[in-house]
Amino acid sequence: MGILETLKTKLAPAKDKVSDLAHQHEDKIEKFGHGLDKAARKVDERTKGKYSDKIESGTGKAKDALGRLTHKDEGTGTDESTGQKDQGTMPPAS
């Protein structure tokens, strides 16, 4: 077993706990997402649009991460351990 697998195994309970808490406080996290948008607009204003693309990219990544935390029970189609698309099974033909 490599170092990465060992770390994943040891950190799995903490990850589950964080995900559970995030799922319980989804409404507060959603408000935080709105705060991210507000902060991004303010920073963009102050920098006079010089870094708009970087601000937009960073805000999007942060909101995606928040979304992944709060929606752990919903199938994302990605195996988190490998980052690969989940192949799943085909539904039966009717």
mmCIF file of C-alpha atoms in Angstrom, residues 1-15 81:
data_model
loop_
_atom_site.group_PDB
_atom_site.id
_atom_site.type_symbol
_atom_site.label_atom_id
_atom_site.label_comp_id
_atom_site.label_asym_id
_atom_site.label_seq_id
_atom_site.Cartn_x
_atom_site.Cartn_y
_atom_site.Cartn_z
ATOM 1 C CA MET A 1 0.000 0.000 0.000
ATOM 2 C CA GLY A 2 1.433 3.342 -1.046
ATOM 3 C CA ILE A 3 1.544 6.533 0.934
ATOM 4 C CA LEU A 4 -1.435 8.007 -0.898
ATOM 5 C CA GLU A 5 -3.662 5.033 -0.150
ATOM 6 C CA THR A 6 -2.604 5.094 3.503
ATOM 7 C CA LEU A 7 -3.439 8.793 3.767
ATOM 8 C CA LYS A 8 -6.807 8.320 2.087
ATOM 9 C CA THR A 9 -7.639 5.484 4.469
ATOM 10 C CA LYS A 10 -6.672 7.488 7.552
ATOM 11 C CA LEU A 11 -8.424 10.662 6.402
ATOM 12 C CA ALA A 12 -11.648 9.003 5.225
ATOM 13 C CA PRO A 13 -13.456 9.362 8.603
ATOM 14 C CA ALA A 14 -12.584 13.071 8.746
ATOM 15 C CA LYS A 15 -13.750 13.574 5.175
ATOM 16 C CA SER A 81 -10.868 8.080 -4.990
#
